[in-house]
Tab-separated table of C-alpha atoms in Angstrom:
chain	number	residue	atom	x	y	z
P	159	UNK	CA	-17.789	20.089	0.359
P	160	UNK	CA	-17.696	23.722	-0.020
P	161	UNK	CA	-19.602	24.748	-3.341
P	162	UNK	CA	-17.730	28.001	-3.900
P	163	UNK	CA	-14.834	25.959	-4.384
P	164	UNK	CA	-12.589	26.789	-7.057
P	165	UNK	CA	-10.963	23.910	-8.908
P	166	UNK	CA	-8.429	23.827	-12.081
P	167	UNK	CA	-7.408	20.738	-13.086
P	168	UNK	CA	-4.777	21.538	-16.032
P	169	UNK	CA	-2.857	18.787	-18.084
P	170	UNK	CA	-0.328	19.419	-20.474
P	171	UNK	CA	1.502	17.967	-22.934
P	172	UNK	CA	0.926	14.100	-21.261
P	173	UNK	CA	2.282	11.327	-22.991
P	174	UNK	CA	2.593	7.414	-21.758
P	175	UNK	CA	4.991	4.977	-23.432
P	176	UNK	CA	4.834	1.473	-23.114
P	177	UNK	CA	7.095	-1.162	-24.408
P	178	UNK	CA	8.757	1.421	-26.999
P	179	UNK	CA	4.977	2.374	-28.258
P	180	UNK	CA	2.748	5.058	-27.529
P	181	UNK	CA	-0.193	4.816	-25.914
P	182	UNK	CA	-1.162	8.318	-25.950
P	183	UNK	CA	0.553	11.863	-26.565
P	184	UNK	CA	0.285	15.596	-26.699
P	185	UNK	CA	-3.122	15.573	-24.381
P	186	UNK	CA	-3.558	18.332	-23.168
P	187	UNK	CA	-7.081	20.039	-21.732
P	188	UNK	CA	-8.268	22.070	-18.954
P	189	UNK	CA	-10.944	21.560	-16.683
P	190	UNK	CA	-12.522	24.067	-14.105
P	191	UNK	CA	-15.529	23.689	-11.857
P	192	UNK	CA	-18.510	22.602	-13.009
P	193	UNK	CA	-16.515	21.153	-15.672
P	194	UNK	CA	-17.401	17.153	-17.260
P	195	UNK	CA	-15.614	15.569	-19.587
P	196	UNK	CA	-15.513	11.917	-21.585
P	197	UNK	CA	-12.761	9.983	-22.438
P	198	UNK	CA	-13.533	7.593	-25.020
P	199	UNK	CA	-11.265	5.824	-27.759
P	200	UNK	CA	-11.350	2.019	-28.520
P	201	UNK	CA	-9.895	-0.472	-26.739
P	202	UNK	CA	-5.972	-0.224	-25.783
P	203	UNK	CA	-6.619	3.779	-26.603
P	204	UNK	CA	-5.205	4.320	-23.048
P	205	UNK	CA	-8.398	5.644	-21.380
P	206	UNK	CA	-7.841	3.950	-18.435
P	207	UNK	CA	-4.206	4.875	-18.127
P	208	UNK	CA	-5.311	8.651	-18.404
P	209	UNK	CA	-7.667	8.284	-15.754
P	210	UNK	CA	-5.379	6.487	-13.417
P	211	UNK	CA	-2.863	9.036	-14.286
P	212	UNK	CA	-4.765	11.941	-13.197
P	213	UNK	CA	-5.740	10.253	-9.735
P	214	UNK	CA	-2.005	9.920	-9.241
P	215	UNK	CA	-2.034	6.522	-8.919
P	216	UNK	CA	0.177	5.876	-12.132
P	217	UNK	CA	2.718	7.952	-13.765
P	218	UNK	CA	3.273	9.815	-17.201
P	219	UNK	CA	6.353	9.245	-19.088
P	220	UNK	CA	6.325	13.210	-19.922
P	221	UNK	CA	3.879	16.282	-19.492
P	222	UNK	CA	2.395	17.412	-16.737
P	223	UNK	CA	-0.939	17.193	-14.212
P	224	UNK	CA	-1.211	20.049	-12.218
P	225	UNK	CA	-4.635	20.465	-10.090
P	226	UNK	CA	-5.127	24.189	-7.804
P	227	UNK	CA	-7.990	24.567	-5.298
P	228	UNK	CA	-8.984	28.104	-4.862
P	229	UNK	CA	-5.511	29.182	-6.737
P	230	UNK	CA	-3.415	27.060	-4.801
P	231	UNK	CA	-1.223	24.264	-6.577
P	232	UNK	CA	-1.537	21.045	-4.292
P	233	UNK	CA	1.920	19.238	-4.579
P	234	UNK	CA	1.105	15.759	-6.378
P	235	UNK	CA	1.287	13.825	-2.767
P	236	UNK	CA	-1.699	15.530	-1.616
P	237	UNK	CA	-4.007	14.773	-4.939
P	238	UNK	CA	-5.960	11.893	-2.964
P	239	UNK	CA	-7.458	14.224	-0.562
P	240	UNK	CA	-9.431	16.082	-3.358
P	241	UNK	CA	-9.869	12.896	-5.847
P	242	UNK	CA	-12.718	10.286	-5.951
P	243	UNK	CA	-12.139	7.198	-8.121
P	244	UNK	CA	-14.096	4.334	-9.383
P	245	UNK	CA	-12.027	1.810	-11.434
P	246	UNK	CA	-12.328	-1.954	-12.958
P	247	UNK	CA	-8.870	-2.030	-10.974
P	248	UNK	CA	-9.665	-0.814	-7.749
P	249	UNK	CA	-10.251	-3.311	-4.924
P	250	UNK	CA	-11.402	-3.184	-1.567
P	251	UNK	CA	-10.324	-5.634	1.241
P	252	UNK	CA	-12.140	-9.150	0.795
P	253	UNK	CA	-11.687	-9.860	4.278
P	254	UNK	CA	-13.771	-6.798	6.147
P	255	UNK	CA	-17.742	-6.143	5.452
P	256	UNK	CA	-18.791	-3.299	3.238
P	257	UNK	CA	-19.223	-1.285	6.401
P	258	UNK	CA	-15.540	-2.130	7.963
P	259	UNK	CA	-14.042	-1.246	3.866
P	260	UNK	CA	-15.579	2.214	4.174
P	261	UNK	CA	-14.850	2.613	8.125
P	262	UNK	CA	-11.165	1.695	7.734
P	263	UNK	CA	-11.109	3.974	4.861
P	264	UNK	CA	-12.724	7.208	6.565
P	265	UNK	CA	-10.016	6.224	9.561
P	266	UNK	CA	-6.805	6.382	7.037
P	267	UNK	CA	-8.716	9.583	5.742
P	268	UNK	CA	-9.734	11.401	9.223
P	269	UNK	CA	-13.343	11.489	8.485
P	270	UNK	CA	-15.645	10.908	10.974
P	271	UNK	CA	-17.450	7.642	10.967
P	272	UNK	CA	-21.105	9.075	10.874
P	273	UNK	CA	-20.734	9.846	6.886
P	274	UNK	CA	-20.705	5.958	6.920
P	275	UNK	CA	-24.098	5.510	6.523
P	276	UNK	CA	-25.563	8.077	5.160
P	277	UNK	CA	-23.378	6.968	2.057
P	278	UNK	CA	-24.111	2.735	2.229
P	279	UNK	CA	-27.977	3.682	2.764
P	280	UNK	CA	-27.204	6.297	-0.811
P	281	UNK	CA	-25.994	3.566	-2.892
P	282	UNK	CA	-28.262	1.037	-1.660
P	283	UNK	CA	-26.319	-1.450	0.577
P	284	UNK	CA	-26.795	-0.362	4.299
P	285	UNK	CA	-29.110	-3.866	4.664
P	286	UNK	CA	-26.027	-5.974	3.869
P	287	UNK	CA	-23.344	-3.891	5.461
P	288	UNK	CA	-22.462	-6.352	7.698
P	289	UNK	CA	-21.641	-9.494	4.931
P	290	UNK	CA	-18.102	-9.854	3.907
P	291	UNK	CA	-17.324	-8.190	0.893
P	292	UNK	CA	-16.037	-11.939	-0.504
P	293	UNK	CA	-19.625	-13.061	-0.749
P	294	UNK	CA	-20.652	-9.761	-2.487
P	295	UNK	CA	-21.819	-9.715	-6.109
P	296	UNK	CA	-19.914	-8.280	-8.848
P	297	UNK	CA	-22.632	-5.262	-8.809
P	298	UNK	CA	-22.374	-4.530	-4.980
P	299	UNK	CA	-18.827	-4.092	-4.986
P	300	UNK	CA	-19.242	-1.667	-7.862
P	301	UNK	CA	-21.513	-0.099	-5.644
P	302	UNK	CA	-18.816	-0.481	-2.806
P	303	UNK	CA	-16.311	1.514	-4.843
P	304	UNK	CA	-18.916	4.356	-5.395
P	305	UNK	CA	-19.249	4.772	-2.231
P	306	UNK	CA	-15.549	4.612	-1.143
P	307	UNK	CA	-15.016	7.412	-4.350
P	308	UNK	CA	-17.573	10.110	-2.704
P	309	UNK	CA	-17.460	9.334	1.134
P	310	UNK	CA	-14.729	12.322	1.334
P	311	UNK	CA	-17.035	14.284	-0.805
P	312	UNK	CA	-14.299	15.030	-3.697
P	313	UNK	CA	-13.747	17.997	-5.871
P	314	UNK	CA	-12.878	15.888	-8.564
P	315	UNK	CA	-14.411	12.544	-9.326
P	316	UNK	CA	-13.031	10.098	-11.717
P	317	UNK	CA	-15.174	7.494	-13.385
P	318	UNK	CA	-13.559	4.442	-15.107
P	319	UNK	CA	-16.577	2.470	-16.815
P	320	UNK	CA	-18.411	3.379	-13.633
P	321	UNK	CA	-21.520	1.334	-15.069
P	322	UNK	CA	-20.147	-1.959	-15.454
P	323	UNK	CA	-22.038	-4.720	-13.588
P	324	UNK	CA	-24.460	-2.453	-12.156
P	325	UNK	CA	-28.484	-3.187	-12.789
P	326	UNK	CA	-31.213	-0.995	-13.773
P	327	UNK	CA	-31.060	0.863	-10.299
P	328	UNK	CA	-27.521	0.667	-10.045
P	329	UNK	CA	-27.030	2.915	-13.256
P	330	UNK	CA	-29.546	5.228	-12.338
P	331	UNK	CA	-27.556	5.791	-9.041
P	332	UNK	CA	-24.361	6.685	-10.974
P	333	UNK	CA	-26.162	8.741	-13.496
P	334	UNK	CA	-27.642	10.690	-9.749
P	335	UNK	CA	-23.785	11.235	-8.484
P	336	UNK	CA	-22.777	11.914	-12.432
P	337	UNK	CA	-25.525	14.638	-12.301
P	338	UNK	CA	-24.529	16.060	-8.496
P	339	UNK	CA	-21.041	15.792	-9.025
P	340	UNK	CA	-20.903	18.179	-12.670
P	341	UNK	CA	-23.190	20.676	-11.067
P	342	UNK	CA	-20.725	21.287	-8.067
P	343	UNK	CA	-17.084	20.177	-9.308
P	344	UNK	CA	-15.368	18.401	-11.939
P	345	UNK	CA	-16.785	15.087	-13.434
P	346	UNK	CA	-14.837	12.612	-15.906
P	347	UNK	CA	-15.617	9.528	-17.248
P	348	UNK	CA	-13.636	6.908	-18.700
P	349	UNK	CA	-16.141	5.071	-21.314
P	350	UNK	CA	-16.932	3.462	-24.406
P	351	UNK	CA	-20.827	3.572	-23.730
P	352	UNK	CA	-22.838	6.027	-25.214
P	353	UNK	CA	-25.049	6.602	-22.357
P	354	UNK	CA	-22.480	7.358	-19.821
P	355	UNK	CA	-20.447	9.767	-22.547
P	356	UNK	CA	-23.180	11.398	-22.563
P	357	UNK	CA	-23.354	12.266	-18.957
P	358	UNK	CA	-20.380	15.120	-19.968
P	359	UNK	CA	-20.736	18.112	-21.622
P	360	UNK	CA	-16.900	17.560	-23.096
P	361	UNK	CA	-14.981	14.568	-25.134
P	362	UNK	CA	-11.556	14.146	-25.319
P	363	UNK	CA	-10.970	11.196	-27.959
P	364	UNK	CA	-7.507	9.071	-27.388
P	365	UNK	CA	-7.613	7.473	-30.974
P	366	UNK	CA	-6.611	11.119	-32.049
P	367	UNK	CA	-3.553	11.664	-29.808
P	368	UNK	CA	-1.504	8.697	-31.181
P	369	UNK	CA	0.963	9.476	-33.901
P	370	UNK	CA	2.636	12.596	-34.854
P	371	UNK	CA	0.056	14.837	-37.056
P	372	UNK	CA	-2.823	12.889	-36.369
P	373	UNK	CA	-4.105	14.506	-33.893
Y	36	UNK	CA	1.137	11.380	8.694
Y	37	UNK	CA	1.236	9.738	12.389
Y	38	UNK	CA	-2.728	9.129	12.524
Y	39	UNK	CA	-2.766	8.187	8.598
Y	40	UNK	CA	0.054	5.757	9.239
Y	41	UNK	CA	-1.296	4.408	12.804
Y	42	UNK	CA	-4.451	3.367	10.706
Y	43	UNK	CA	-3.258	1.692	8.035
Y	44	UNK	CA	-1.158	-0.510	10.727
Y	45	UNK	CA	-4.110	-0.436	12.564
Y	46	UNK	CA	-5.861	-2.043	9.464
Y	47	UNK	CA	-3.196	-4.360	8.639
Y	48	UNK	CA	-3.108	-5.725	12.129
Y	49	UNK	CA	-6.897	-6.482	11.543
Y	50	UNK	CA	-6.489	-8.011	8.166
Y	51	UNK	CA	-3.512	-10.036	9.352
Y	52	UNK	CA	-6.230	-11.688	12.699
Y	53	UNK	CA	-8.672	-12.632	10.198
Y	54	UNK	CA	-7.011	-14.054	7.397
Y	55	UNK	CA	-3.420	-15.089	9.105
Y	56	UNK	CA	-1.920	-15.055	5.980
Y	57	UNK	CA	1.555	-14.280	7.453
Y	58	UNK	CA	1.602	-15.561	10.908
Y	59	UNK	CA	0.951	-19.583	10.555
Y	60	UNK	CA	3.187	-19.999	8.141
Y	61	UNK	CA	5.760	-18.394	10.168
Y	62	UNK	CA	5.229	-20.233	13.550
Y	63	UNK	CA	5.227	-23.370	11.287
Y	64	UNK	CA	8.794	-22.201	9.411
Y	65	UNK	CA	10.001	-21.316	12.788
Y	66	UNK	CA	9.167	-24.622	14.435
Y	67	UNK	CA	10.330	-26.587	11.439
Y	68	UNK	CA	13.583	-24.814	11.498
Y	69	UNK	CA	14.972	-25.051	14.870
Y	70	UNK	CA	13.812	-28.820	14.996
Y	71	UNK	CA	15.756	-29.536	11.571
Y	72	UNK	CA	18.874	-27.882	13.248
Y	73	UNK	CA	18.097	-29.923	16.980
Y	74	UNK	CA	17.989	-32.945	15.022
Y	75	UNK	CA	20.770	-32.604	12.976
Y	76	UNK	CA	23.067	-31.459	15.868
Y	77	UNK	CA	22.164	-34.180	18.197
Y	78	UNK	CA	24.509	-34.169	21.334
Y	79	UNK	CA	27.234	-31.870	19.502
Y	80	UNK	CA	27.775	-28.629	21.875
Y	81	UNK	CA	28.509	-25.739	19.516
Y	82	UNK	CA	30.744	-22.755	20.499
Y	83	UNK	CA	28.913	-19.338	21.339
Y	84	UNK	CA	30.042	-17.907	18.570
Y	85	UNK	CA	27.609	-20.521	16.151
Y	86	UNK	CA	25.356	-20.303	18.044
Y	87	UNK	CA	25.271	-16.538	17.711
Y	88	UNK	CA	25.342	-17.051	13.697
Y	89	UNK	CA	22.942	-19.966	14.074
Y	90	UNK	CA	20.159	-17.316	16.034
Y	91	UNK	CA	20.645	-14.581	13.303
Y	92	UNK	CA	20.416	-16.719	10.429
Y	93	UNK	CA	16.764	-18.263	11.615
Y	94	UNK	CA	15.740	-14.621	12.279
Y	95	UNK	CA	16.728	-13.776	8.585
Y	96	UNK	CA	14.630	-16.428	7.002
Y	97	UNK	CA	12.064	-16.008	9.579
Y	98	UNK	CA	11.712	-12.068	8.418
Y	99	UNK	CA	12.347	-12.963	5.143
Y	100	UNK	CA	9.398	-15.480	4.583
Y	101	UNK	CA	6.465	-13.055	6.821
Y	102	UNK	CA	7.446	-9.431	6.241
Y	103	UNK	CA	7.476	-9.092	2.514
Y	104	UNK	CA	3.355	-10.026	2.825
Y	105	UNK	CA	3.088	-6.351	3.956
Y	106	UNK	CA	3.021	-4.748	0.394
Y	107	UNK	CA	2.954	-7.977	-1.749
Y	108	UNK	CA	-0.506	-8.957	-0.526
Y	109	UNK	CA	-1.734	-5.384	-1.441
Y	110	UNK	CA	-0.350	-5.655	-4.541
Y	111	UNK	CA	-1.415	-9.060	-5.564
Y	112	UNK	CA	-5.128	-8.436	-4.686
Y	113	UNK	CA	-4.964	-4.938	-6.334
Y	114	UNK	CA	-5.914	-3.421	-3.003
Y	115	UNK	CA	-2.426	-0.953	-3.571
Y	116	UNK	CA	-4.882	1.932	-5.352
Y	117	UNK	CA	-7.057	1.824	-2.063
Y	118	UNK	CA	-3.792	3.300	-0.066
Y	119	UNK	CA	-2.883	5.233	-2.805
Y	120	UNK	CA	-6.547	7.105	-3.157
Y	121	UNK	CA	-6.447	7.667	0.807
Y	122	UNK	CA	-2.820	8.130	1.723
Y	123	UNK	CA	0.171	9.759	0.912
Y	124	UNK	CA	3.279	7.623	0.218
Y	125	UNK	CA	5.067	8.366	3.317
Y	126	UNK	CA	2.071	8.028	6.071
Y	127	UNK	CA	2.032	4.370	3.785
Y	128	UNK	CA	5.469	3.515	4.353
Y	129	UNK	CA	5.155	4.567	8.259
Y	130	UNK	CA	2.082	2.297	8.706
Y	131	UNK	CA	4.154	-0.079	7.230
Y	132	UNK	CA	7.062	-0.191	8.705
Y	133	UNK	CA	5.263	0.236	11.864
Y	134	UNK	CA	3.237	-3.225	11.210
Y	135	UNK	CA	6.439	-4.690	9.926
Y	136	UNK	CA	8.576	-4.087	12.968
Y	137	UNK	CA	6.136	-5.444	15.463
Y	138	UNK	CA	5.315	-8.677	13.594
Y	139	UNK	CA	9.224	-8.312	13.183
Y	140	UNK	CA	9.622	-8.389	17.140
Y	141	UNK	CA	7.421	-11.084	17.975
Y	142	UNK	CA	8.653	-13.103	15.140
Y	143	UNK	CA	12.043	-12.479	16.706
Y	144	UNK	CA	10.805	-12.921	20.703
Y	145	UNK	CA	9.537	-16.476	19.498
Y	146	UNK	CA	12.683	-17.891	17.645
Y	147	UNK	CA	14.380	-16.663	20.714
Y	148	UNK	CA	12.617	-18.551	22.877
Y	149	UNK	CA	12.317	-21.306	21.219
Y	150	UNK	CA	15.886	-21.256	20.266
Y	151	UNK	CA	17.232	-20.582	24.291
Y	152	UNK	CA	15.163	-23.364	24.928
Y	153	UNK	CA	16.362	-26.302	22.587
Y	154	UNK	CA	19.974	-25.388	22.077
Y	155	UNK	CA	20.627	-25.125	26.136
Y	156	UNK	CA	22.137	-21.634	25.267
Y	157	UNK	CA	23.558	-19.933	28.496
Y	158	UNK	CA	23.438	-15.846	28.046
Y	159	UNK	CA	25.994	-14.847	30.456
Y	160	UNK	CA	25.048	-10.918	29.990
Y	161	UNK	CA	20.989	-10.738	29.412
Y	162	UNK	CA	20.513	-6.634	29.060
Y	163	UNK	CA	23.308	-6.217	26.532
Y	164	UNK	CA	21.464	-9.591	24.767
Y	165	UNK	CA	18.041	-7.662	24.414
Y	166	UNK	CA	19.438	-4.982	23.269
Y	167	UNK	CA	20.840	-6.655	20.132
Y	168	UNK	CA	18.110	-8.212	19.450
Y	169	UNK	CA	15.562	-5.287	19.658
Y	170	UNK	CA	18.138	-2.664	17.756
Y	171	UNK	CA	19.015	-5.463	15.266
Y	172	UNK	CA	15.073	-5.987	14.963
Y	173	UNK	CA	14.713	-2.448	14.330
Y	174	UNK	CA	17.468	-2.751	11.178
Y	175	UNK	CA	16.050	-5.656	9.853
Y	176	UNK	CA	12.253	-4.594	9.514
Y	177	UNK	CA	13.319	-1.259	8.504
Y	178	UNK	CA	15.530	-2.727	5.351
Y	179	UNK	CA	12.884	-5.563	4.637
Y	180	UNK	CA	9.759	-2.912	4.335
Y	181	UNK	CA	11.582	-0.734	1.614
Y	182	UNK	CA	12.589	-4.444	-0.328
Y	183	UNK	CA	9.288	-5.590	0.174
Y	184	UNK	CA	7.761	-2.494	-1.641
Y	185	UNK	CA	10.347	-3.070	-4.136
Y	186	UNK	CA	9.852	-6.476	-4.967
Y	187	UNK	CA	6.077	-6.279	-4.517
Y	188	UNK	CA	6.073	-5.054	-8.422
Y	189	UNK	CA	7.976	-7.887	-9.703
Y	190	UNK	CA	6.717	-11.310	-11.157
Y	191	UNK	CA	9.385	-13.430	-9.218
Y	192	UNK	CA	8.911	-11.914	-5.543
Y	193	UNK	CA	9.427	-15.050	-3.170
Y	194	UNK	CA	13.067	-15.542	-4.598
Y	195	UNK	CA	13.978	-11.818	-4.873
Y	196	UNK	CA	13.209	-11.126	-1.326
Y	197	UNK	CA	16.205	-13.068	0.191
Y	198	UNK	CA	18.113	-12.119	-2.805
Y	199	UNK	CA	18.228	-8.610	-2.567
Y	200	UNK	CA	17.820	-8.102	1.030
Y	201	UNK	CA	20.662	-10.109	2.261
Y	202	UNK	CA	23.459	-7.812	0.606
Y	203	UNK	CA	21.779	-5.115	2.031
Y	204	UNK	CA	21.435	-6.497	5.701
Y	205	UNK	CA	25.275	-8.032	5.793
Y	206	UNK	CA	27.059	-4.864	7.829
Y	207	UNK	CA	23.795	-5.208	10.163
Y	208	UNK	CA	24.223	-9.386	10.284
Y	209	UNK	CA	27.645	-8.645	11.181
Y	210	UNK	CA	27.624	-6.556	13.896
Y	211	UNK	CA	24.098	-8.919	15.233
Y	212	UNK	CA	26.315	-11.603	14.894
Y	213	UNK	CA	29.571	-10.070	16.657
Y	214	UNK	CA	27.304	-8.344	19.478
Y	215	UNK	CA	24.905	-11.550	20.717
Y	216	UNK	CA	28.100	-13.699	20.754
Y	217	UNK	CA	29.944	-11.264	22.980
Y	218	UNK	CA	26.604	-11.211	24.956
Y	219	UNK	CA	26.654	-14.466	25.283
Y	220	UNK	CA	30.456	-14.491	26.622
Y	221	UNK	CA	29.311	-12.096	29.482
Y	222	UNK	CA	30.635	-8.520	28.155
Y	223	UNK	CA	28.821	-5.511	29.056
Y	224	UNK	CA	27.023	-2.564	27.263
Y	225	UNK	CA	30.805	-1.048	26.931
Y	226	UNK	CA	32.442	-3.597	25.236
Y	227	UNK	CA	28.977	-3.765	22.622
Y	228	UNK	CA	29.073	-0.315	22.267
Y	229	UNK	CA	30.732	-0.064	19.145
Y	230	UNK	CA	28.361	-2.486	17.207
Y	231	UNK	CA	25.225	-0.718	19.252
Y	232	UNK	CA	26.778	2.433	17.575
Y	233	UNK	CA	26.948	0.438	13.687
Y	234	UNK	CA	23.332	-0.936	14.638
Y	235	UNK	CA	21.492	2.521	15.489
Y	236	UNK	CA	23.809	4.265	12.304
Y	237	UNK	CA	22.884	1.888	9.712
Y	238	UNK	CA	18.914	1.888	10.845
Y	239	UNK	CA	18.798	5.508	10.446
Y	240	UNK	CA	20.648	5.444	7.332
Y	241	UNK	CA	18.077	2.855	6.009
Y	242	UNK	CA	14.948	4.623	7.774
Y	243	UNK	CA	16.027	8.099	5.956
Y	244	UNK	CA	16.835	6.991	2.831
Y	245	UNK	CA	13.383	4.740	2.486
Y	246	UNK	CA	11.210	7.703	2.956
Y	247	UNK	CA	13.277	9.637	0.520
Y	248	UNK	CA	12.569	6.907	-1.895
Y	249	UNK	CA	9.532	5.240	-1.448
Y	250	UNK	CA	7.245	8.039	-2.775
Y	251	UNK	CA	8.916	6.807	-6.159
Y	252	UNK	CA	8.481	3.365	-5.888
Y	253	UNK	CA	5.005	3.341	-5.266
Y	254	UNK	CA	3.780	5.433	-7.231
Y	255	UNK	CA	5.823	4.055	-10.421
């Protein structure tokens, strides 16, 4: 990834409805490079529904996400090729080893394969690339879905509880990609731990957006 | 789009060899179904024109029981946000459709076979015969993609598959229907010409208007 890269990632007004009641309104924030920010709030605060709204993967019931690269507005089809997610919702394909997951991946993407392993050996699981992600812990696939966020090498990476099941090692590699990633392009994180909020320089706090005037 | 789209068929092919979620239990329906109709026939001799409706019914089911897996499966095991983190909607819906009308095709080749074999069917006009049943394959995987992506966000997605595709595939039965018969009375590509022409309209119609609004249903 090119570090001179200039990214804006500019949301406006967002607000998500569900069942008649609001999960969230009037967010709105900017983020440029170099850029990290936390969401916290407690639990049903729609932190995860932000963050899968700004990877595009789930849609606002009004507002707007808007992300430019170097000045130039990428239509909302075309967010995936500059977005890197790790979610408690995201699965890979139980059926293919760790290394077929990320090969099939970098072939729907175009990459070449050779960023394969220089990512597996990264996060720790080129020795047991081979094994069927099925028989893989709860911690290894975490580990799995690191490595399928960065193996494009993002401008913006988006963190939902990225922590969760990981050991010692495992949290020390997230806090290394937290670091890398916030000192080259934009980082968020989804969380209700205090160690991972603060990995960001900025908080956005979803118990405040819920009512009118009480934000 | 093309190389997106060849990949993700590419990687449903593979998923689809190793876990045969789809193709068992469609050789098995397919196997079960002509014998149920064998047996329940006995010696009766049916006119062409049955067993023209008898051929396109067993091809509905058939399609209706394997292709829906396409989406539903990615759904079900939450697998959906891979394609949607590494693809855009429409290279998704071309791998799909892609994967869908070749499983669609030898689903179809086998019930044929099967079918020309056990109902001692005589096709008195073979090339206008293929050519129903590869156009009308065409129609029928294109419509069944865009319901299975549809359906593949509801809770009750076995029965709304048959449900909501059959209204939708009734002008394209019909003309199936009219054109094997008259294939199987000896006419010639002339004399089909007018349901080749309803076949080809109605699968652009569907293709066009599936990519206009698929981006919409998956990402809602």
């Amino acid at each position: 990834m090119l570090s001179n890269t200039e990214v804006k990632l500019e949301v406006t007004s967002l607000k998500k409805i569900f069942d008649r009641k609001i999960i969230f309104k009037d967010v709105d924030f900017t983020l440029n490079t170099l850029d990290s920010l936390a969401i916290t709030g407690k639990n049903g605060s729609g932190k995860s529904t932000l963050i899968k709204i700004l990877a595009n993967v789930f849609t606002q019931t009004t507002g707007q996400v808007s992300l430019s690269i170097n000045g130039k507005k990428i239509e909302k089809q075309y967010f995936y090729k500059y977005i890197g997610f790790v979610s408690p919702y995201l699965n890979l394909y139980d059926e293919f080893s760790g290394y077929e997951n990320l090969k099939i991946i970098a072939g729907i993407r175009g990459l070449p394969d050779n960023n394969i392993e220089p990512v597996l050996k990264r996060i720790g699981l080129w020795e047991r690339r081979n094994d069927m992600l099925k028989i893989y812990s709860s911690g290894m696939k975490q580990r799995l879905k690191i490595a399928f966020s960065i193996i494009h090498e993002p401008q913006i990476l988006l963190f939902d509880e990225p922590t969760s099941n990981l050991d010692a090692e495992g949290v020390q590699l997230v806090d290394s990609i937290a670091e890398e990633y916030k000192n080259r392009c934009i980082l968020i994180i989804a969380t209700n731990d205090e160690h991972e909020r603060s990995l960001c320089a900025k908080e956005i706090n979803l118990n405040n957006y819920k009512k009118d005037g009480t934000k | 789009m093309w190389k997106q789209a060849l990949a993700i068929c590419k990687k449903d092919f593979r998923s689809e060899i190793r876990t045969r979620y789809s193709i068992n239990g469609l050789i098995m329906f397919i196997i079960v179904t002509i014998s149920i109709i064998k047996f329940s026939l006995g010696e009766e001799k049916l006119s062409n024109e049955l067993h023209a409706g008898l051929l396109w019914i067993i091809i509905f089911f058939s399609n209706s029981s394997g292709l829906s897996r396409v989406f539903v499966a990615e759904e079900d095991r939450g697998t959906s946000f891979v394609l949607k983190l590494t693809a855009s909607p429409k290279s998704v819906f071309l791998g799909k459709l892609i994967f869908n009308t070749t499983l669609s095709f030898v689903i179809n080749l086998f019930v044929v076979l099967l079918f020309l074999v056990t109902m001692d069917v005589k096709i008195a006009s073979f090339g206008p015969f293929m050519l129903i049943i590869v156009l009308g394959n065409f129609g029928l995987s294109s419509v069944m993609t865009i319901i299975a992506a549809l359906i593949s966000k509801s809770n009750s997605k076995g029965s709304l598959y048959p449900v909501l595709s059959f209204p939708l595939l009734l002008p394209l039965l019909l003309s199936t229907i009219n054109g094997t018969w008259l294939s199987f009375e000896g006419s010639g590509i002339t004399e089909l010409l007018s349901e080749v022409q309803i076949i080809v309209s109605y699968t652009i119609v569907i293709i066009t208007a599936s990519f206009l609004l698929f981006d919409i249903i998956w990402n809602e």
